[in-house]
XYZ file of C-alpha atoms in Angstrom:
559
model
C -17.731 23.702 18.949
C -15.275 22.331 16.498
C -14.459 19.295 18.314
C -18.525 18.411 19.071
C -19.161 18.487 15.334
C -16.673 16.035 14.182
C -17.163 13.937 17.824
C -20.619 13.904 16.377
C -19.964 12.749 12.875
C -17.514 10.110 14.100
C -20.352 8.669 16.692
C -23.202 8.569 13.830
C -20.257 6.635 11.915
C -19.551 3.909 14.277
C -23.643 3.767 14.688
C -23.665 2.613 11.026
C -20.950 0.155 10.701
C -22.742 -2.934 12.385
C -25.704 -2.489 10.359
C -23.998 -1.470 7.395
C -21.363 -4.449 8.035
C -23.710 -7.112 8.563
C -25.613 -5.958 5.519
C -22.475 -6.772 3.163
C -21.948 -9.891 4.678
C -25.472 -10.785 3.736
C -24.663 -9.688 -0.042
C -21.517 -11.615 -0.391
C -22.173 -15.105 1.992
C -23.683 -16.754 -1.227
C -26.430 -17.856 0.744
C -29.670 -17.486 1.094
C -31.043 -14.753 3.173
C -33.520 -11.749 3.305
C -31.790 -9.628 0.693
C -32.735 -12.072 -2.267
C -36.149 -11.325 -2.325
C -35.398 -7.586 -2.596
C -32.607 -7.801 -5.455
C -32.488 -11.243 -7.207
C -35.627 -10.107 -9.520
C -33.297 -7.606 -11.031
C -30.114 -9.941 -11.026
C -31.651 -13.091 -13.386
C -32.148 -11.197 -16.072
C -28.180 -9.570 -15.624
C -26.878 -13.318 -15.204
C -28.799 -14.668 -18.324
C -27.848 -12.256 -20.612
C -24.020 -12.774 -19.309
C -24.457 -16.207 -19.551
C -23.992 -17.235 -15.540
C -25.653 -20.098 -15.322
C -23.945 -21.943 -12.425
C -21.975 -19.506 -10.598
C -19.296 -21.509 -9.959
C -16.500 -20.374 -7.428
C -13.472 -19.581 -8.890
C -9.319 -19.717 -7.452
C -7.370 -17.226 -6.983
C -5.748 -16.524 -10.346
C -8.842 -17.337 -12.389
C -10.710 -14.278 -9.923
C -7.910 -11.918 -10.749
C -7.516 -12.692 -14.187
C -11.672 -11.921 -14.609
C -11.454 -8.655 -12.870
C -8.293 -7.776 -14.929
C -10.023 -8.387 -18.171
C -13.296 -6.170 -16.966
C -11.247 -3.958 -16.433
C -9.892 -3.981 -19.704
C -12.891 -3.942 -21.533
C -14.395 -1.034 -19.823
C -11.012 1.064 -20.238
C -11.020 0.287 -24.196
C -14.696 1.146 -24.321
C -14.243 4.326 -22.039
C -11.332 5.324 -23.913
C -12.983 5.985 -27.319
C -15.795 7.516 -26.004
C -13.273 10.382 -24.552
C -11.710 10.509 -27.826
C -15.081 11.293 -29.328
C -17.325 13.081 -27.567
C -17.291 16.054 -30.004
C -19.958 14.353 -32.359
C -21.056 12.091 -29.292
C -24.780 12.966 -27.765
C -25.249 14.890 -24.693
C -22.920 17.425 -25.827
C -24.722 20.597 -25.601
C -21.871 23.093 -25.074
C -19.559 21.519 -27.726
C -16.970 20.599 -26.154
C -14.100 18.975 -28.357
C -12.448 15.649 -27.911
C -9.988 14.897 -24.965
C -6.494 14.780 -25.991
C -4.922 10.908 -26.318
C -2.708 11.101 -23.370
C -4.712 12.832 -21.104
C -7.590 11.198 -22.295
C -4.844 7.759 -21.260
C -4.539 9.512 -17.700
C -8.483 9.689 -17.091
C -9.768 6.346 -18.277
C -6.649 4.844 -16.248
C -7.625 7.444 -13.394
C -11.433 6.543 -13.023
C -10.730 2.892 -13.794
C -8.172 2.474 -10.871
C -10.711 4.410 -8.420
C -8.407 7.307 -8.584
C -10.334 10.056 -10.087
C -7.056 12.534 -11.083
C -8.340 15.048 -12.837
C -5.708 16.886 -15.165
C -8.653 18.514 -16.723
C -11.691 20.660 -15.267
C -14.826 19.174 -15.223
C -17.487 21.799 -16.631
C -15.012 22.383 -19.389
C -12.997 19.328 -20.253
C -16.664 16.671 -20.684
C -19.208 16.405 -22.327
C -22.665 15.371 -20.141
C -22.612 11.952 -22.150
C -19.144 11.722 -21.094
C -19.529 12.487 -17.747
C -22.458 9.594 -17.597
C -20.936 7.089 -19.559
C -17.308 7.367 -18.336
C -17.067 8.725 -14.973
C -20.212 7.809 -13.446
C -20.192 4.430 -15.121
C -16.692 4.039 -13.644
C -17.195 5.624 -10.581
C -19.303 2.351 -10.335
C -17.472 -0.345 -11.467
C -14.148 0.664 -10.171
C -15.541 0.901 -6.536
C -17.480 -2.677 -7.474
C -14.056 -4.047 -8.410
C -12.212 -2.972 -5.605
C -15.171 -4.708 -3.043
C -15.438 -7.551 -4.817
C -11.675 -7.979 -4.778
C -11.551 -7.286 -0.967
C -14.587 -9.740 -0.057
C -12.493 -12.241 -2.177
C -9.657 -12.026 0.395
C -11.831 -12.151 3.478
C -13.403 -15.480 2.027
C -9.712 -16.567 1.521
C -8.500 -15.928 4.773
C -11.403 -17.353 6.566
C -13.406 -20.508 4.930
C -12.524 -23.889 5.085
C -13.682 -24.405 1.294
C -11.419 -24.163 -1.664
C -12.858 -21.496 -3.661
C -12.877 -17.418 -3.027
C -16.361 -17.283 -5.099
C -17.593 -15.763 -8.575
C -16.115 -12.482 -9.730
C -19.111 -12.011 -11.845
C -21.952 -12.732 -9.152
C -19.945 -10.759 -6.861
C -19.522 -7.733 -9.696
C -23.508 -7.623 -10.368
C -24.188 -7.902 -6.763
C -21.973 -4.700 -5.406
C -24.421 -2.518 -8.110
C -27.566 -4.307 -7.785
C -27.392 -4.793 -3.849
C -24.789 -2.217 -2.463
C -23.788 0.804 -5.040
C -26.836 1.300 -6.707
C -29.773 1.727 -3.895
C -27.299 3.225 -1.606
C -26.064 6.076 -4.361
C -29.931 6.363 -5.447
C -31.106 7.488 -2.088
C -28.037 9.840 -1.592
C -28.481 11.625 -4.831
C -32.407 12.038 -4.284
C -31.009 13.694 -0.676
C -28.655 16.046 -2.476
C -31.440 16.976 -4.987
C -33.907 17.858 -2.142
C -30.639 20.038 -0.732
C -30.337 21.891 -4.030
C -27.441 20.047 -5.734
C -28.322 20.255 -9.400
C -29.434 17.435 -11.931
C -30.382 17.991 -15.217
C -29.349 17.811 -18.852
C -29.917 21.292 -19.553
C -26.598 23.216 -21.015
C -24.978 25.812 -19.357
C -26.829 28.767 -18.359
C -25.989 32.467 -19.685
C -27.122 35.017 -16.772
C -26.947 38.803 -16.610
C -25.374 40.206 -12.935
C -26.260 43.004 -11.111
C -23.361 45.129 -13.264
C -24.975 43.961 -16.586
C -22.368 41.688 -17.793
C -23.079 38.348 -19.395
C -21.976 35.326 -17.318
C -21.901 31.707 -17.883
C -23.248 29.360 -14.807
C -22.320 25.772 -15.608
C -24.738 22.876 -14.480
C -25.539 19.107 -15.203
C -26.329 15.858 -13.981
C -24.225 16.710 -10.608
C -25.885 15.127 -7.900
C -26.040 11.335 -9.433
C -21.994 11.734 -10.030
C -22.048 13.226 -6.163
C -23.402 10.340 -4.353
C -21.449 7.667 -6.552
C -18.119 9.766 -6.358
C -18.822 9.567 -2.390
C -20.088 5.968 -2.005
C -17.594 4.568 -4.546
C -15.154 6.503 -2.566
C -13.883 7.554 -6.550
C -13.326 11.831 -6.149
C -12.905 13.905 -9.148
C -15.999 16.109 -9.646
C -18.127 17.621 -11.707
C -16.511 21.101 -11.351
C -13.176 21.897 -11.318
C -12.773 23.030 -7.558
C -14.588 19.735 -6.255
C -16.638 19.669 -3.749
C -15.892 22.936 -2.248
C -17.900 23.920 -5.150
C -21.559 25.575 -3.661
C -23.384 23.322 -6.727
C -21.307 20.059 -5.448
C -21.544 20.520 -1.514
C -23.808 23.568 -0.670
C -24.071 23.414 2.992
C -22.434 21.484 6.144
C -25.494 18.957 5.973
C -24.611 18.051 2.920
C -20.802 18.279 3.720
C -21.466 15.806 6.586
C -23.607 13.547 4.135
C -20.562 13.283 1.955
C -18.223 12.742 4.493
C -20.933 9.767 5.931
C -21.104 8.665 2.607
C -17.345 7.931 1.718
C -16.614 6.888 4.821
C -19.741 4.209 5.339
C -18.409 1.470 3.553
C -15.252 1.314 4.281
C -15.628 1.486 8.444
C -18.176 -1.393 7.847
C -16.050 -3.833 6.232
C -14.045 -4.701 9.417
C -17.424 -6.013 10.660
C -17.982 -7.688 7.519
C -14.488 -9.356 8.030
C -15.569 -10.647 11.949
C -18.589 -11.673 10.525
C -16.632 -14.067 7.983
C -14.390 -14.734 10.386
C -17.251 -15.765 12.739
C -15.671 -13.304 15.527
C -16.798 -10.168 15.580
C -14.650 -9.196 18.183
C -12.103 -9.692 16.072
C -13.443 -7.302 13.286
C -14.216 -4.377 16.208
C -10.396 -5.156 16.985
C -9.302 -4.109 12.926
C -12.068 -0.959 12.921
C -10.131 -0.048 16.175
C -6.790 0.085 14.945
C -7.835 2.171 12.050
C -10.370 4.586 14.165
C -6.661 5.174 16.602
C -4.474 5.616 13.507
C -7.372 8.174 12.213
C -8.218 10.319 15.319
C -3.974 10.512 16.102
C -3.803 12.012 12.039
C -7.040 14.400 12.110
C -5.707 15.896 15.780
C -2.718 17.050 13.955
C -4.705 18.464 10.904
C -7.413 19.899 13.436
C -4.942 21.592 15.855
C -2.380 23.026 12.808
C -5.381 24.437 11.256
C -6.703 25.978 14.129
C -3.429 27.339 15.357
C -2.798 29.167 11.944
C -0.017 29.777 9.363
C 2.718 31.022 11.435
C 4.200 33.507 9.142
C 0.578 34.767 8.854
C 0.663 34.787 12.552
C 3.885 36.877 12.798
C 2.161 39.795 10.680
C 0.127 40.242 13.837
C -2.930 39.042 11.367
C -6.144 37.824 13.365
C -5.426 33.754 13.619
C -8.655 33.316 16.131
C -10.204 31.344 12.926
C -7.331 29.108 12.231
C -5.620 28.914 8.868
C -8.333 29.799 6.861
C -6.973 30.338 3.646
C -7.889 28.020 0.788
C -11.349 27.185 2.523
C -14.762 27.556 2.629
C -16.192 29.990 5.286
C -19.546 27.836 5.496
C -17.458 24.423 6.346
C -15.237 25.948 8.714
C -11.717 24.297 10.327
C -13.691 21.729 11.706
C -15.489 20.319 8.941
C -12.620 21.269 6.331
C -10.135 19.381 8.769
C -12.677 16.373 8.484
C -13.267 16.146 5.301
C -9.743 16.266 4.970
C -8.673 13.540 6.801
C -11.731 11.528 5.385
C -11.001 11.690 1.945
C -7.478 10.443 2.445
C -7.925 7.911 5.128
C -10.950 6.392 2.630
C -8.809 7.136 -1.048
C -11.651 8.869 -2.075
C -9.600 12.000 -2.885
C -12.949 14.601 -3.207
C -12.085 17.736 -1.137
C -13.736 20.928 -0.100
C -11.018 22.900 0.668
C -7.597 23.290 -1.324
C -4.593 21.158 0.229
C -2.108 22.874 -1.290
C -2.589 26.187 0.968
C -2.747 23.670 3.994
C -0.328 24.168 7.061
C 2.388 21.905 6.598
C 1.955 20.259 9.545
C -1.569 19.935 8.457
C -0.302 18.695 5.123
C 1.352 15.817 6.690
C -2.210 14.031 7.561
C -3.245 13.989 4.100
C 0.332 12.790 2.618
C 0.273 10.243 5.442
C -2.817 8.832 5.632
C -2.153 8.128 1.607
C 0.962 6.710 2.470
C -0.495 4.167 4.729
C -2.990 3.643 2.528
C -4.350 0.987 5.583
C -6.750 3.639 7.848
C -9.815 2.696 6.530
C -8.948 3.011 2.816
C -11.153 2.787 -0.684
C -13.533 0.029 -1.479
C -11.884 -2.746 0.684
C -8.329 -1.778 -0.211
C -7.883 -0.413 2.946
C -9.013 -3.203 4.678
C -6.643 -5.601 2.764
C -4.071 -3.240 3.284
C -4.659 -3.476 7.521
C -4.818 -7.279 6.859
C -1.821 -7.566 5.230
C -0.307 -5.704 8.063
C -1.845 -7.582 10.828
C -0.550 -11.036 8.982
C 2.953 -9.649 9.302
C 2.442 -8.352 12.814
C 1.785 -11.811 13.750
C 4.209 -13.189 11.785
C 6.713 -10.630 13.893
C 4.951 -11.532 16.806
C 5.726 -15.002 16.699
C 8.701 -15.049 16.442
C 9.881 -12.719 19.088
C 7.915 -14.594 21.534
C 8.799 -17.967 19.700
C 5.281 -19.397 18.452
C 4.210 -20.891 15.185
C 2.697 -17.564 13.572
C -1.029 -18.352 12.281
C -3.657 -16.493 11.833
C -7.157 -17.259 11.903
C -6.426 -20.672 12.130
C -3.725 -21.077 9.105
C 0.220 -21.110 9.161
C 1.964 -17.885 8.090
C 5.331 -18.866 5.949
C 7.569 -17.731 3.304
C 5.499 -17.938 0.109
C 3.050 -15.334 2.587
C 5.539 -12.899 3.388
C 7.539 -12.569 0.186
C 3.842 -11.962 -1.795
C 3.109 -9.527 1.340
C 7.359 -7.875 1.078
C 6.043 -7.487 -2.834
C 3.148 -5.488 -1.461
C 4.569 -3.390 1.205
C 7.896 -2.535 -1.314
C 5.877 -1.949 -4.206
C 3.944 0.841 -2.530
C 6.510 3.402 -1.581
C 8.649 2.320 -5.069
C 6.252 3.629 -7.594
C 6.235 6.571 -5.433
C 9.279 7.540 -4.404
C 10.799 6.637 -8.238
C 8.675 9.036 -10.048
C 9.452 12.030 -7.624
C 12.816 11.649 -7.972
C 12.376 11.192 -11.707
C 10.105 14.408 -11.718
C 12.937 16.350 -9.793
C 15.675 15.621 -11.943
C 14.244 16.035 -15.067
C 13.549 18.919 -17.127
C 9.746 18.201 -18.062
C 9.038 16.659 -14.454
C 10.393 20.518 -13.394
C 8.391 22.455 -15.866
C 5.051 20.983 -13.865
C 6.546 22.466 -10.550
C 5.031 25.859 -9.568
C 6.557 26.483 -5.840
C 10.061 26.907 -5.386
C 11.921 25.203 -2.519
C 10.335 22.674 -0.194
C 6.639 23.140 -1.194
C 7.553 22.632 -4.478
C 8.709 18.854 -3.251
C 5.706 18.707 -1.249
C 3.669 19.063 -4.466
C 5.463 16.433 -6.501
C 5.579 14.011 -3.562
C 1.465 14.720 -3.244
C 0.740 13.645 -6.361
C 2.264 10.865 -7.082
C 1.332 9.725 -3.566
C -2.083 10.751 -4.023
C -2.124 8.344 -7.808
C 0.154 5.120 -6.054
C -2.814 5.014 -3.069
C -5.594 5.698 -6.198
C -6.948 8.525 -4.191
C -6.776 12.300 -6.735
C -6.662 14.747 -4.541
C -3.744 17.209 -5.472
C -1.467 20.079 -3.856
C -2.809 21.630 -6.654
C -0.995 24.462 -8.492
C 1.276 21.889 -10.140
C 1.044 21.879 -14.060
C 0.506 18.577 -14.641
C -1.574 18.333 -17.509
C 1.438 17.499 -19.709
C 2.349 14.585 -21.261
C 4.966 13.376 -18.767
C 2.584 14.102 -16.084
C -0.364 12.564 -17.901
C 1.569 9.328 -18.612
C 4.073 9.211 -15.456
C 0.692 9.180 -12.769
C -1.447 7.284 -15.282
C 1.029 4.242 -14.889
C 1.580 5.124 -11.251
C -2.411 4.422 -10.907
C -1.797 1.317 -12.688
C 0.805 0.112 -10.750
C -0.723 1.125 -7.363
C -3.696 -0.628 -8.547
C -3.294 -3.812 -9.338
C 0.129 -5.267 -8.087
C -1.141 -5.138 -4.403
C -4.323 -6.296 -5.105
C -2.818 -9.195 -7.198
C -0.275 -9.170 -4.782
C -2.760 -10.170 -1.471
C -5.447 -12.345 -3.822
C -2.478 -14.698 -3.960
C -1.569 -14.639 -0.025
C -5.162 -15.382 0.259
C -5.130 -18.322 -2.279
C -1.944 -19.647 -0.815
C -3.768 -18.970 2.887
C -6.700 -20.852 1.603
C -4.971 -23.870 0.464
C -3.409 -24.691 3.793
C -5.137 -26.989 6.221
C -6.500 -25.412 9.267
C -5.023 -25.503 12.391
C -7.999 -25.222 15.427
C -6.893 -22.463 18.224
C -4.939 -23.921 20.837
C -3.249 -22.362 24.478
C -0.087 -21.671 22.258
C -2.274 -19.512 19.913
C -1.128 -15.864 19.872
C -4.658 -14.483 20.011
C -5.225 -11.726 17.370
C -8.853 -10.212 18.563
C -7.766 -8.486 21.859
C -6.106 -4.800 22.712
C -2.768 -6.243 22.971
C -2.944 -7.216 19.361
C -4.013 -4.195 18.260
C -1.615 -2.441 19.908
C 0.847 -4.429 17.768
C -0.999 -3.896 14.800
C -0.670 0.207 14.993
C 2.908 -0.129 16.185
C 3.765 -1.794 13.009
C 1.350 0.416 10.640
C 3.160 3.628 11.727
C 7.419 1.926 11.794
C 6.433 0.536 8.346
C 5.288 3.508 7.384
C 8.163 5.794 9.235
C 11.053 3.825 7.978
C 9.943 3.758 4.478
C 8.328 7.512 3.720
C 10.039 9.881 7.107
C 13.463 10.669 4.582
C 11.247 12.086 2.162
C 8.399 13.844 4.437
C 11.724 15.887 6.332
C 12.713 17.039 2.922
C 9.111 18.573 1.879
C 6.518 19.263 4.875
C 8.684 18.898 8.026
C 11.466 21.189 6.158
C 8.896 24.018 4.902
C 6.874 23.768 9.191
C 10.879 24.747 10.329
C 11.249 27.790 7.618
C 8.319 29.407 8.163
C 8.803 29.361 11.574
């Protein structure tokens, strides 16, 4: 029964990736097609009052230098709101002002599409901040990364010599993407009883006559965003295994849908672009492989149990069951598992940390990747940038010219792409080894022996591949853990995105070279054979030293 449910969600998936894919590449084409009529009445007024007159396209450094400085802006401006939402409106419980350096951590957090939270959600914001901080960023971060990504398809595949308008492409991910798309989900999440309203926190009496406190808010707007934007966090501290957040498994499968949508329908968007489709279906493969191979493994260690649980002659016939919700199940708690980490969104509903640790590996994996699917087009670069090198690897074993889609692939390419593949496992590996030598990176830890690694690896992990989920039961809202994944999130942000903008600039600049019989063809199975096989050595070589020492180390103890 398991297996039909998620076979189920996967097929309504792949039904909504062409029309989902071709939709986006009707946004973003810059031409004119049926969606103007729907959206461009709201989008004059937006350009006028930002003074985009001519839209024109922009290169490669002026597009990352825009989105940098948005950025910017929006982190000042969220910042000081944190700082002082204590006499800020919206505040009906009173809740003081966030401290400065985990208030640093959460504007850097939601900004980077991570969504860490070192604080609880009912308790640490105010409604006003939870409106004009998160959801705001939940927004603009996911608008960022899609705009970036759509950027780097239009490098990599026009003849032109632009990549487009930051700022058209910024106002058209809300106007024409985010916005109707989170709309209808939250009105669906309101009709399935997921709260929204201003009203503070209700005081109840139980059934034994004591006084209780029942926390609500403006929940299901931040739902669908936090799902769409693929962003995380949550309104409540315990996410969305949280009954107010995700009540039932419909609206555990909308949530899964919904953070999952975009990102499977970008490869299309890419073909599309790329005026091959078949060479889009041939990316969306390579990730749906890499997926089904890492949910397998979370499914079947679920379902098998904790072995030392097993030994105590405990009933195992409903899997490893501990840390999740009886109403989701293996199945769908395996799911959204794998989901949230395969698509960075990093909402769960059901804790990691009491995960099997074979089942731990998928999330931790998955993360490390950071190429199955992955957050608002990230993901997509990600698999780009390893399907550039694959041909690049190609080539040269089989001793032809490595192009792809029609340009040359040469050393300016691969040293920006070497910057982008090292960069990755540096800013993780650096801080766990900082975090286990140190005395303040130690105070944080709350499991002895190899869990205790597992939990330091997970987190910075989880804030290099801007994703937030947590092993949670590490201490980390200290300053060393506030600041130390704050510029890990930073870091993990922007240098690969910089990092690939200027492969595609550099890609864009090149004349192109039409297909010919020596052309190693890139849209058939053979290809994306290559493409996985070089995913998963990449990924072996680099992260395999430190998985032994955590989750492959604690699977042989507690057997």
């Amino acid at each position: 029964m398991g297996i039909v449910q998620i076979a189920i969600v996967i097929l309504v998936l792949v039904l909504l990736v062409k029309p989902l894919g071709t939709h986006l590449y009707n946004v973003f084409r810059n031409e004119a097609n049926g969606t103007d009529k729907w959206f461009s009445w709201a989008e004059k007024p937006i350009f006028a009052l930002i003074g985009l007159k001519e839209r024109k396209g922009m290169s490669w450094k002026v597009y990352a230098i825009s989105f940098v400085i948005t950025n910017i802006v929006l982190v000042a401006a969220g910042y000081l709101i944190l700082r002082l939402q204590k006499i800020l409106p919206f505040n009906p419980n009173g809740i003081d002002n966030m401290e400065p350096t985990l208030s640093f951590n959460t504007i850097i957090s939601f900004m980077t599409n991570t969504n860490l939270q070192h604080y609880s959600g009912e308790s640490g914001l105010s409604y006003f901040s939870q409106m004009a901080v998160i959801t705001m960023m939940m927004f603009t971060s996911a608008a960022t990364g899609l705009c970036v990504a759509i950027a780097f398809i239009r490098a990599i595949t026009s003849k032109g010599t632009t990549i487009g308008n930051f700022f058209e492409d910024f106002v058209k991910a809300h106007t024409r993407v985010l916005i109707p798309l989170a709309f209808v989900v939250a009105m669906v999440l309101v009709a399935l009883h997921v709260p929204q309203t201003l009203k503070p926190t209700i005081n109840v009496t139980t059934l034994e006559g004591a006084e209780q406190q029942i926390s609500v808010g403006p929940v299901a707007a931040l739902e669908s965003i936090k799902h769409l934007g693929t962003n995380g966090g949550g309104h409540f501290g315990v996410n969305s295994s949280h009954p107010f957040e995700n009540p039932n498994p419909l609206t555990n499968v909308i949530e899964i849908l919904s953070m999952w949508c975009i990102a499977a329908a970008l490869p299309y968007t890419f073909g599309l672009f790329a005026k091959n489709r078949k060479q889009g279906w041939i990316i969306f493969s390579a990730m749906m492989v890499l997926f089904i191979g890492f949910l397998s493994l979370a499914y079947m260690s679920e379902s098998s149990g904790n072995p030392a649980m097993n030994r105590l002659g405990i009933d195992a016939s409903q899997g490893n069951m501990e840390g999740k919700e009886v109403r989701f199940g293996i199945a769908q708690s395996a799911l959204f598992t794998t989901v949230t980490t395969a698509a960075t969104t990093g909402s769960v509903n059901n804790m990691h940390d009491t995960l099997t640790p074979l089942g731990g590996i998928t999330p931790l994996s998955l993360m490390m990747l950071n190429s199955v699917f992955g957050g608002k087009g990230v993901g997509l670069m990600n698999m780009l940038m390893y399907a550039i090198l694959a041909v690049f690897l190609a080539g040269l074993m089989v001793g032809r010219t490595p192009e792809f889609l029609g340009r040359k692939i040469e050393a300016r390419e691969m040293k920006l792409i070497a910057i982008a593949i090292l960069a990755h496992p540096f800013i993780i590996l650096a801080p766990t080894a900082l975090a286990l030598m140190t005395d303040a990176g130690q105070a944080g830890i709350t499991n002895a022996g190899f869990h205790g690694i597992s939990q330091v690896l997970y987190e910075y992990t989880s804030s290099a591949a801007n994703n937030g989920s947590g092993f949670e039961g590490l201490a980390d809202n200290t300053p060393f853990w506030n600041i130390s994944t704050g510029l890990v999130m930073l870091f993990g942000r922007y240098i690969s995105m910089i990092s690939l903008l200027a492969v595609g600039g550099s890609l864009l600049r090149k004349q192109w070279i039409p297909e010919t019989l020596g052309t190693f063809r890139t849209d058939n199975r053979l290809f994306a054979f290559i493409l996985i096989a070089v995913v998963l050595i990449i990924g072996a070589l680099t992260f395999l030293p430190v998985m032994v020492l955590g989750p492959i180390a604690e699977h042989l103890m507690i057997r």
